[in-house]
PDB file of C-alpha atoms in Angstrom:
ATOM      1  CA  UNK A   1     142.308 144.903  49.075  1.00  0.00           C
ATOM      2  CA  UNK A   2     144.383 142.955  46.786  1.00  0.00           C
ATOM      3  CA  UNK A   3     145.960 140.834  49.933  1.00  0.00           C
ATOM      4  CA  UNK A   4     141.849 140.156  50.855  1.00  0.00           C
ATOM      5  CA  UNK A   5     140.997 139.331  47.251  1.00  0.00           C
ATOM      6  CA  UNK A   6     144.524 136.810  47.053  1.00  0.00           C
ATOM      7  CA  UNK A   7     143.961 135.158  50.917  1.00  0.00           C
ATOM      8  CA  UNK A   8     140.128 134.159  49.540  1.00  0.00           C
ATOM      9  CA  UNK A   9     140.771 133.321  45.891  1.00  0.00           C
ATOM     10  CA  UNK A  10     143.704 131.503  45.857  1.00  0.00           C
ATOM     11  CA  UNK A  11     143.245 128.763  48.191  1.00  0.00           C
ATOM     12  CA  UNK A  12     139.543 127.933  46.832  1.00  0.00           C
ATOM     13  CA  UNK A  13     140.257 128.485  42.988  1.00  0.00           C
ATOM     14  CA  UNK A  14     144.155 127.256  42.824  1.00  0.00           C
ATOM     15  CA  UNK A  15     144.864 123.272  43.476  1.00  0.00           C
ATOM     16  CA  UNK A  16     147.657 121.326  42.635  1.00  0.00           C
ATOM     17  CA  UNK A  17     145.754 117.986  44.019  1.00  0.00           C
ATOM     18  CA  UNK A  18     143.386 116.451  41.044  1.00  0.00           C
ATOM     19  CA  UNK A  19     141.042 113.301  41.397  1.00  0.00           C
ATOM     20  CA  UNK A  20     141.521 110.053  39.750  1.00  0.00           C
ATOM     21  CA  UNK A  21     138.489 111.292  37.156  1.00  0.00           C
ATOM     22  CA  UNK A  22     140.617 114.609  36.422  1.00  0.00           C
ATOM     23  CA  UNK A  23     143.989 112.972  35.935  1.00  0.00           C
ATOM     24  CA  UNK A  24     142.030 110.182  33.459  1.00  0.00           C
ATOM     25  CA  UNK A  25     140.348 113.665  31.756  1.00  0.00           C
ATOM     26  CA  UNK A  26     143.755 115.292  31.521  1.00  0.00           C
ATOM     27  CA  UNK A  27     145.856 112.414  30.064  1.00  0.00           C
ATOM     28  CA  UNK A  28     143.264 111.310  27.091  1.00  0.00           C
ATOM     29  CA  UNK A  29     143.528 114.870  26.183  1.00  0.00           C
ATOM     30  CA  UNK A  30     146.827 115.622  26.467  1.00  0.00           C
ATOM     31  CA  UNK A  31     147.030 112.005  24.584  1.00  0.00           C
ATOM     32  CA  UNK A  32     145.026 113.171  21.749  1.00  0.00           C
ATOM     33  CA  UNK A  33     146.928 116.526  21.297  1.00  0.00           C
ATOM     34  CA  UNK A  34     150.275 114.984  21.024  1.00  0.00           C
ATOM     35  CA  UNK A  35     150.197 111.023  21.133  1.00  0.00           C
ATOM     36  CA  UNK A  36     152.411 111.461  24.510  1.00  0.00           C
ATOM     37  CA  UNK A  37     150.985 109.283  27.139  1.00  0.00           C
ATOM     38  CA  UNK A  38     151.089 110.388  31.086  1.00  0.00           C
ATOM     39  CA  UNK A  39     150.567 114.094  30.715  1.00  0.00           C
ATOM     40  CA  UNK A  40     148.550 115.639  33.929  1.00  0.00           C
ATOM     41  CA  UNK A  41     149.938 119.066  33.048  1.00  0.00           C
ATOM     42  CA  UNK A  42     152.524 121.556  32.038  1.00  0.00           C
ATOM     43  CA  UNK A  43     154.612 123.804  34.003  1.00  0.00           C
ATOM     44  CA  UNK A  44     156.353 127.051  32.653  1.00  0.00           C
ATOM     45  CA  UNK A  45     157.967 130.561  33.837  1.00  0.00           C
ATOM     46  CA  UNK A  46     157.631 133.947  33.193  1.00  0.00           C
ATOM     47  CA  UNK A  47     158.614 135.916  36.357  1.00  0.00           C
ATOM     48  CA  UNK A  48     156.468 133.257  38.536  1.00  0.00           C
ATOM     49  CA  UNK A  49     156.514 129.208  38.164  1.00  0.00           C
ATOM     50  CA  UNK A  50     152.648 128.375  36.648  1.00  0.00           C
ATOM     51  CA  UNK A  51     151.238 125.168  36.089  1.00  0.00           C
ATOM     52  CA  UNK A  52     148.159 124.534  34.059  1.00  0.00           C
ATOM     53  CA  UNK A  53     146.226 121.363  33.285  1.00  0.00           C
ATOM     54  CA  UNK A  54     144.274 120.539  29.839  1.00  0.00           C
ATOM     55  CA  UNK A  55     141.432 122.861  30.589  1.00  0.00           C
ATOM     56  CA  UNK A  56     143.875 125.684  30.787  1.00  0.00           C
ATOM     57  CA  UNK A  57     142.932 125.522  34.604  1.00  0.00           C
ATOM     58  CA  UNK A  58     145.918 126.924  36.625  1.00  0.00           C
ATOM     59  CA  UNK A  59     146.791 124.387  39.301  1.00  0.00           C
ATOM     60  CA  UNK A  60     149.798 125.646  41.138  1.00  0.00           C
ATOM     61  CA  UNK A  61     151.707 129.239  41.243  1.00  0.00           C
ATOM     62  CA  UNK A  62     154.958 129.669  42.577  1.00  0.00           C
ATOM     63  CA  UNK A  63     155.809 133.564  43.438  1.00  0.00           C
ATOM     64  CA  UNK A  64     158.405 133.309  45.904  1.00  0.00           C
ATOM     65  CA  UNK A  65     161.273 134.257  43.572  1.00  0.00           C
ATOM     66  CA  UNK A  66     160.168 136.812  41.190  1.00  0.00           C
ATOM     67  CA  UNK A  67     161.584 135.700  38.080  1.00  0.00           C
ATOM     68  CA  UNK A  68     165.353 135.998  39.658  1.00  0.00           C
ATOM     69  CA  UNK A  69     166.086 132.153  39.727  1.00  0.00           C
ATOM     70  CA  UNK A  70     166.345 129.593  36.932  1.00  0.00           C
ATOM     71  CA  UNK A  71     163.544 127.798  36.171  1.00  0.00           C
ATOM     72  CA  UNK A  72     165.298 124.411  37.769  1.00  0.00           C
ATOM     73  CA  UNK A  73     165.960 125.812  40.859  1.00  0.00           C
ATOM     74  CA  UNK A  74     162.716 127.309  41.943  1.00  0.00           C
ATOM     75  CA  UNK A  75     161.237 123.796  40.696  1.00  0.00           C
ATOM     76  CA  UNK A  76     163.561 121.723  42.605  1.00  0.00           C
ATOM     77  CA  UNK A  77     162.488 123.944  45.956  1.00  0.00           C
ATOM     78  CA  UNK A  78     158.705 124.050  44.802  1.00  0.00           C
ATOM     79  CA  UNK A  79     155.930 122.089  47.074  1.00  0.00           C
ATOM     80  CA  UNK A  80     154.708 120.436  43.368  1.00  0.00           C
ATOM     81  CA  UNK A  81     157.678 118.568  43.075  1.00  0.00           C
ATOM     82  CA  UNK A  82     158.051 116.853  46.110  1.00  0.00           C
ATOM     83  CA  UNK A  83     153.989 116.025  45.536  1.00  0.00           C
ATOM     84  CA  UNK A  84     155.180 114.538  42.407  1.00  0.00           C
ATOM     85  CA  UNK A  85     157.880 112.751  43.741  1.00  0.00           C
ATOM     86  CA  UNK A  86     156.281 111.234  46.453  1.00  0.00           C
ATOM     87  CA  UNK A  87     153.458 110.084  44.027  1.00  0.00           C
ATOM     88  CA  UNK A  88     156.015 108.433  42.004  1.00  0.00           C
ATOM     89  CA  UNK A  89     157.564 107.013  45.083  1.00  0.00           C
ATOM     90  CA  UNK A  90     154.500 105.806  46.316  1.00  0.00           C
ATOM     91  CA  UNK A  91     153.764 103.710  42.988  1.00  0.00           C
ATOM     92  CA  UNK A  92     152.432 106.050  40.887  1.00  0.00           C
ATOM     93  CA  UNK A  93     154.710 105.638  37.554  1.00  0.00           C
ATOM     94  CA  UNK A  94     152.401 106.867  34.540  1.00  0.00           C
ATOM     95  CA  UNK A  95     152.334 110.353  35.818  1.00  0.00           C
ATOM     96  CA  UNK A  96     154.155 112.767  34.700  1.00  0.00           C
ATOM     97  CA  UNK A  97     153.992 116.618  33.860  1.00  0.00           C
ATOM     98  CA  UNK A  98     155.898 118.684  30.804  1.00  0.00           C
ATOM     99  CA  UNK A  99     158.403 121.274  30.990  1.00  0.00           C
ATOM    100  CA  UNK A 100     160.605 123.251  28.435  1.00  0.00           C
ATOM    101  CA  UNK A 101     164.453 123.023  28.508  1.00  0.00           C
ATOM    102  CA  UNK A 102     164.985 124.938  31.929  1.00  0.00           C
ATOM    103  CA  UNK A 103     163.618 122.496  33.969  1.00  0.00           C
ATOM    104  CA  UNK A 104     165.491 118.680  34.766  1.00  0.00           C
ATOM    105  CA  UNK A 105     164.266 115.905  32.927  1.00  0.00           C
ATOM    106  CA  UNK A 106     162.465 113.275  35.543  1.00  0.00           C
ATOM    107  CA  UNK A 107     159.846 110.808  36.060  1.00  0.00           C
ATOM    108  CA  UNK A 108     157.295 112.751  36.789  1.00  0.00           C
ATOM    109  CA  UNK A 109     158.784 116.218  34.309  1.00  0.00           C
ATOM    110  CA  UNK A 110     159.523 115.291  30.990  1.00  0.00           C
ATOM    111  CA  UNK A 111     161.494 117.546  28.952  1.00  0.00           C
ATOM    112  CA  UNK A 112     162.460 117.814  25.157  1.00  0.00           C
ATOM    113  CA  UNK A 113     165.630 116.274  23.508  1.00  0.00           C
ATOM    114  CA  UNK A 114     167.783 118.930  22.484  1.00  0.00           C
ATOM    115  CA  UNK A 115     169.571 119.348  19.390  1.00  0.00           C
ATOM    116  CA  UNK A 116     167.917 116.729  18.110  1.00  0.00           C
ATOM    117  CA  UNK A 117     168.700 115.981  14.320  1.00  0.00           C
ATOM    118  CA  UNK A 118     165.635 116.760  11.960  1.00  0.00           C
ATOM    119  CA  UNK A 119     163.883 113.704  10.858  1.00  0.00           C
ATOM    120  CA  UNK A 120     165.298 111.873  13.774  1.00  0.00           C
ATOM    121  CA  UNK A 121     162.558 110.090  16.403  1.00  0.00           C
ATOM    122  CA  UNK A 122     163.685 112.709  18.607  1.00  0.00           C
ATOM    123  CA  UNK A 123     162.479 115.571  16.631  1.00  0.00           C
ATOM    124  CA  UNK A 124     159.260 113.648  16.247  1.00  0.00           C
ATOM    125  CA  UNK A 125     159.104 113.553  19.707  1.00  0.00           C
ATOM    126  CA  UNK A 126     159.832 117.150  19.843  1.00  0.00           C
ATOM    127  CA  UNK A 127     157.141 117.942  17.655  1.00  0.00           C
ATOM    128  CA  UNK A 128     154.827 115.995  19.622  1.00  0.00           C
ATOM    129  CA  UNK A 129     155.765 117.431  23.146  1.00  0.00           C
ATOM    130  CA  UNK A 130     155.396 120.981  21.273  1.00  0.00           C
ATOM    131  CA  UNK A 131     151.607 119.911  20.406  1.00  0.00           C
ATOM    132  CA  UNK A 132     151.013 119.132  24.226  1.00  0.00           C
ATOM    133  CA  UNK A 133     153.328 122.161  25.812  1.00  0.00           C
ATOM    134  CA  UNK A 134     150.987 124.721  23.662  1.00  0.00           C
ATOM    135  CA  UNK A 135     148.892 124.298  26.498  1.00  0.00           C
ATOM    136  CA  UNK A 136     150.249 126.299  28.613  1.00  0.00           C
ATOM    137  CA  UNK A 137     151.480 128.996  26.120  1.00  0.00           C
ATOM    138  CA  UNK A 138     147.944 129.550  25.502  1.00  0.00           C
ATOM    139  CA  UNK A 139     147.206 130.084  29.144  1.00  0.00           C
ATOM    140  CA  UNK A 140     149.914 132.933  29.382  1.00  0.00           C
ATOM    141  CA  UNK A 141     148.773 134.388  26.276  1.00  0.00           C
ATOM    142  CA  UNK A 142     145.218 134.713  27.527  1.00  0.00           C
ATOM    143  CA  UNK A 143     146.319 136.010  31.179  1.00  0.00           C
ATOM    144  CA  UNK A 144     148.064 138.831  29.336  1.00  0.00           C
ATOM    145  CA  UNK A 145     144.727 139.204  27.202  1.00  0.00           C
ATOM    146  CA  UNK A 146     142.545 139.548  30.036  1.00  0.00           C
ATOM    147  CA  UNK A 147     144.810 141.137  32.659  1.00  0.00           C
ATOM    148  CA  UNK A 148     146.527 143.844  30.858  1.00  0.00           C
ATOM    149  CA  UNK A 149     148.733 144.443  34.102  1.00  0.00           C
ATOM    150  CA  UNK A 150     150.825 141.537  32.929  1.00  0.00           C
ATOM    151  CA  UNK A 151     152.048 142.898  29.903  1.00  0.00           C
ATOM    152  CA  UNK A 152     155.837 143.183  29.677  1.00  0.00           C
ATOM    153  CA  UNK A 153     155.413 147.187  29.216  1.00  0.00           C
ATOM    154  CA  UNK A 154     153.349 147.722  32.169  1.00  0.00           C
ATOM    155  CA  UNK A 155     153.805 144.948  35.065  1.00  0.00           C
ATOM    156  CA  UNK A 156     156.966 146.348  36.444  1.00  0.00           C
ATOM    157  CA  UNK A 157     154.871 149.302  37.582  1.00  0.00           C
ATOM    158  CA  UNK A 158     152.904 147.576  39.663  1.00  0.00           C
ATOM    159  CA  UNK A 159     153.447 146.089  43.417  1.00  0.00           C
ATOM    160  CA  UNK A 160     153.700 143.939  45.218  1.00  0.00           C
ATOM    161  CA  UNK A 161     154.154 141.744  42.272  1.00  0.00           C
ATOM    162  CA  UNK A 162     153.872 137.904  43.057  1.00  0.00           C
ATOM    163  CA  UNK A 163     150.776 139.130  44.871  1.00  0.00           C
ATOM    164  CA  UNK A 164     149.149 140.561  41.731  1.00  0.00           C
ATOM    165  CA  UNK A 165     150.162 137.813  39.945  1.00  0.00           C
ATOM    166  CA  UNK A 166     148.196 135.570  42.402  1.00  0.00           C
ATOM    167  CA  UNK A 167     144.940 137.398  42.179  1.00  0.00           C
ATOM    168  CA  UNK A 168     145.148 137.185  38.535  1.00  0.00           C
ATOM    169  CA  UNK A 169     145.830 133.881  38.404  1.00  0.00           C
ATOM    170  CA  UNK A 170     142.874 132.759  40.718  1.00  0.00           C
ATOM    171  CA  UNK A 171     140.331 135.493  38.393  1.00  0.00           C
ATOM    172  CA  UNK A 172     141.600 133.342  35.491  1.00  0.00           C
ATOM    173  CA  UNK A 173     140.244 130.199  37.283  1.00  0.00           C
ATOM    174  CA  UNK A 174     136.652 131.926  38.128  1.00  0.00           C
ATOM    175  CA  UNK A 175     136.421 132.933  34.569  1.00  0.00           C
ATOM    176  CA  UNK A 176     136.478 129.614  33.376  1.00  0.00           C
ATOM    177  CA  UNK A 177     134.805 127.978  35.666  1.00  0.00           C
ATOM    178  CA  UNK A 178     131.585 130.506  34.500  1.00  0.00           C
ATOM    179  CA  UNK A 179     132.609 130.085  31.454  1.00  0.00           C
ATOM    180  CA  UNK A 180     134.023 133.456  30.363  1.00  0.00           C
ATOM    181  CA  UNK A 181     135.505 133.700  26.826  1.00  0.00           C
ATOM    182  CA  UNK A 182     138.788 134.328  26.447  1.00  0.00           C
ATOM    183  CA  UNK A 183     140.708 137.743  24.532  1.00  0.00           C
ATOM    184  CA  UNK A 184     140.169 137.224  20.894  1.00  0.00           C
ATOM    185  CA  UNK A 185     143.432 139.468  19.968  1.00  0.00           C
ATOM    186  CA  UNK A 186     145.729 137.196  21.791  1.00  0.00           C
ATOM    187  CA  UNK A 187     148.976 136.854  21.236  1.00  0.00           C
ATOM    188  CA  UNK A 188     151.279 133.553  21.994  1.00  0.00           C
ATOM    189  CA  UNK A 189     155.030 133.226  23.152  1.00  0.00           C
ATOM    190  CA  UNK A 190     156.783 131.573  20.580  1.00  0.00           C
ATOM    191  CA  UNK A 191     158.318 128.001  21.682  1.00  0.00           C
ATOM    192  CA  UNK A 192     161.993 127.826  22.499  1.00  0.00           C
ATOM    193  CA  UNK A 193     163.340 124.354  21.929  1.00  0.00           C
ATOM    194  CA  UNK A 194     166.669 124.459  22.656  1.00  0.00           C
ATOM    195  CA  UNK A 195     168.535 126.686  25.243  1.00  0.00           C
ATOM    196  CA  UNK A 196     171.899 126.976  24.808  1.00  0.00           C
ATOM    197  CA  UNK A 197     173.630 127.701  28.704  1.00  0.00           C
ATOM    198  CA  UNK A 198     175.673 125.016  29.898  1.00  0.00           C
ATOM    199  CA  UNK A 199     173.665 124.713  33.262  1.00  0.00           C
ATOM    200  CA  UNK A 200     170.459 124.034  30.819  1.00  0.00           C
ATOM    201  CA  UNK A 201     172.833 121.242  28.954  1.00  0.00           C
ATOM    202  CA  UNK A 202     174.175 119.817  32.545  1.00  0.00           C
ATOM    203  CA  UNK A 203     170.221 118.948  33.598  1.00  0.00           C
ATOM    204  CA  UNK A 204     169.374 115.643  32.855  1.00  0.00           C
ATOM    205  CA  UNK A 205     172.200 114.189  34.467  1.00  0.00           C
ATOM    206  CA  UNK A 206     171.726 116.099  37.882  1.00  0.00           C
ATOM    207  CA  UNK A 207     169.702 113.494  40.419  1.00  0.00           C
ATOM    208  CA  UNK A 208     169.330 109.806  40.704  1.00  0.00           C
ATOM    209  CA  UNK A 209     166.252 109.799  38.728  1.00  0.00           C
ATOM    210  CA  UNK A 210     167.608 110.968  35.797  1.00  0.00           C
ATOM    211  CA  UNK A 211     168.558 107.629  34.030  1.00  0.00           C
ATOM    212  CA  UNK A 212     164.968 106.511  34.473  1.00  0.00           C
ATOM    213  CA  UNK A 213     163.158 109.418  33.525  1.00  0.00           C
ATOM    214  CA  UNK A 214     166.141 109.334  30.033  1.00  0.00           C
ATOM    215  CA  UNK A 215     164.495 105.661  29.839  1.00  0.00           C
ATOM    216  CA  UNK A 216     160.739 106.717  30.397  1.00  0.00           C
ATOM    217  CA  UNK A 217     161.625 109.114  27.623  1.00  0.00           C
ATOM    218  CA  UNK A 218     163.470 107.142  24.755  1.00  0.00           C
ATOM    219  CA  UNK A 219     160.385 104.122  25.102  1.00  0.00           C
ATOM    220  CA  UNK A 220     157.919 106.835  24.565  1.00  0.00           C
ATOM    221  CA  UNK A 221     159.499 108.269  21.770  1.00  0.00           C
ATOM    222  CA  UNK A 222     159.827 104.890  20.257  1.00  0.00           C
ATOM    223  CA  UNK A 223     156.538 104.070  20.465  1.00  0.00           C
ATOM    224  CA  UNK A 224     155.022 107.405  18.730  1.00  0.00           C
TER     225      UNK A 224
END
């Protein structure tokens, strides 16, 4: 049943691809939560690589590791970023979507500044970025709300995982597109800013985009 439910769902309720009108929608919003220009969406992991756009609409999934791979890694392999790249290849340069600290800072992912000093236009920035990140923080917290399968006590019970994950993922969608309120007792996964591994620290200076995407970065920041 739950293979059925995933094979019809996911494909008609989860899409990476947006339209010109949707990316406009999604970067005036993201604009007014945080003053950060660009933002399409924001991509996080908790045992499966999500990301959601400003409606909280999930637009991609990525299940194929089951939480066993850093958060760079199963990016760098992902179908999203080589759509992203190609945009940005193909001329589209005011694009971009938000990660935390495990994923490499790039033209089209923008990440935080770490250990930024406090009053610095970094930490502003930080601030900022946290504004437009919440996003997607929300989005887990009202997946767990709704689908009580992916709480941390009980999900490891369940299988086969990713799949489950799927199906819930695509029900979140249909909910909001009939406009189903959310969990009121919600509960949200506090930020982490900084992370503290040396492969997290070695990121930004890992591809040959990484001095433009530093650039893209410090002109935004010094334009907040």
């Amino acid at each position: 049943m739950c293979t059925a439910i995933e094979e019809v769902l996911c494909p008609k309720h989860i899409n990476f691809i947006m339209s010109q009108e949707e990316r406009r929608a999604a970067k005036n919003c993201f604009y007014a939560m945080s003053g950060i220009p660009g933002i399409i969406g924001a991509v996080d992991d908790t045992h499966i690589q999500m990301i959601c756009d400003h409606t909280m609409r999930i637009r991609a999934v990525n299940g194929c590791y089951g939480g066993a791979s850093h958060d760079s890694h199963i990016w760098n392999l992902s179908d999203e970023r080589l759509f992203m790249k190609n945009a940005y290849v193909n001329g589209d340069k005011s694009s971009w979507l938000i990660g935390d600290s495990g994923y490499p800072l790039e033209p089209w992912i923008l990440t935080s500044y770490r250990s930024a000093n406090e009053h610095s236009a970094e930490s502003r920035f930080n601030k900022r970025f946290c504004k437009a990140r919440f996003i997607i923080e929300r989005v887990f917290g009202v997946l767990k709300g709704r689908f009580l399968c992916l709480l941390a006590a009980r999900e490891l019970h369940y299988a086969p995982v990713a799949q489950i994950l799927n199906v819930c993922y695509a029900l979140h969608n249909v909910c909001l597109e009939h406009n189903v309120e959310p969990p009121t007792d919600i509960a949200y996964i506090e930020e982490e800013m900084e992370l503290t591994s040396n492969t997290a620290l070695d990121l930004e200076g890992t591809n040959q985009f990484s001095a433009v995407a530093q650039a893209l970065r410090d002109q935004i920041k010094n334009n907040l």
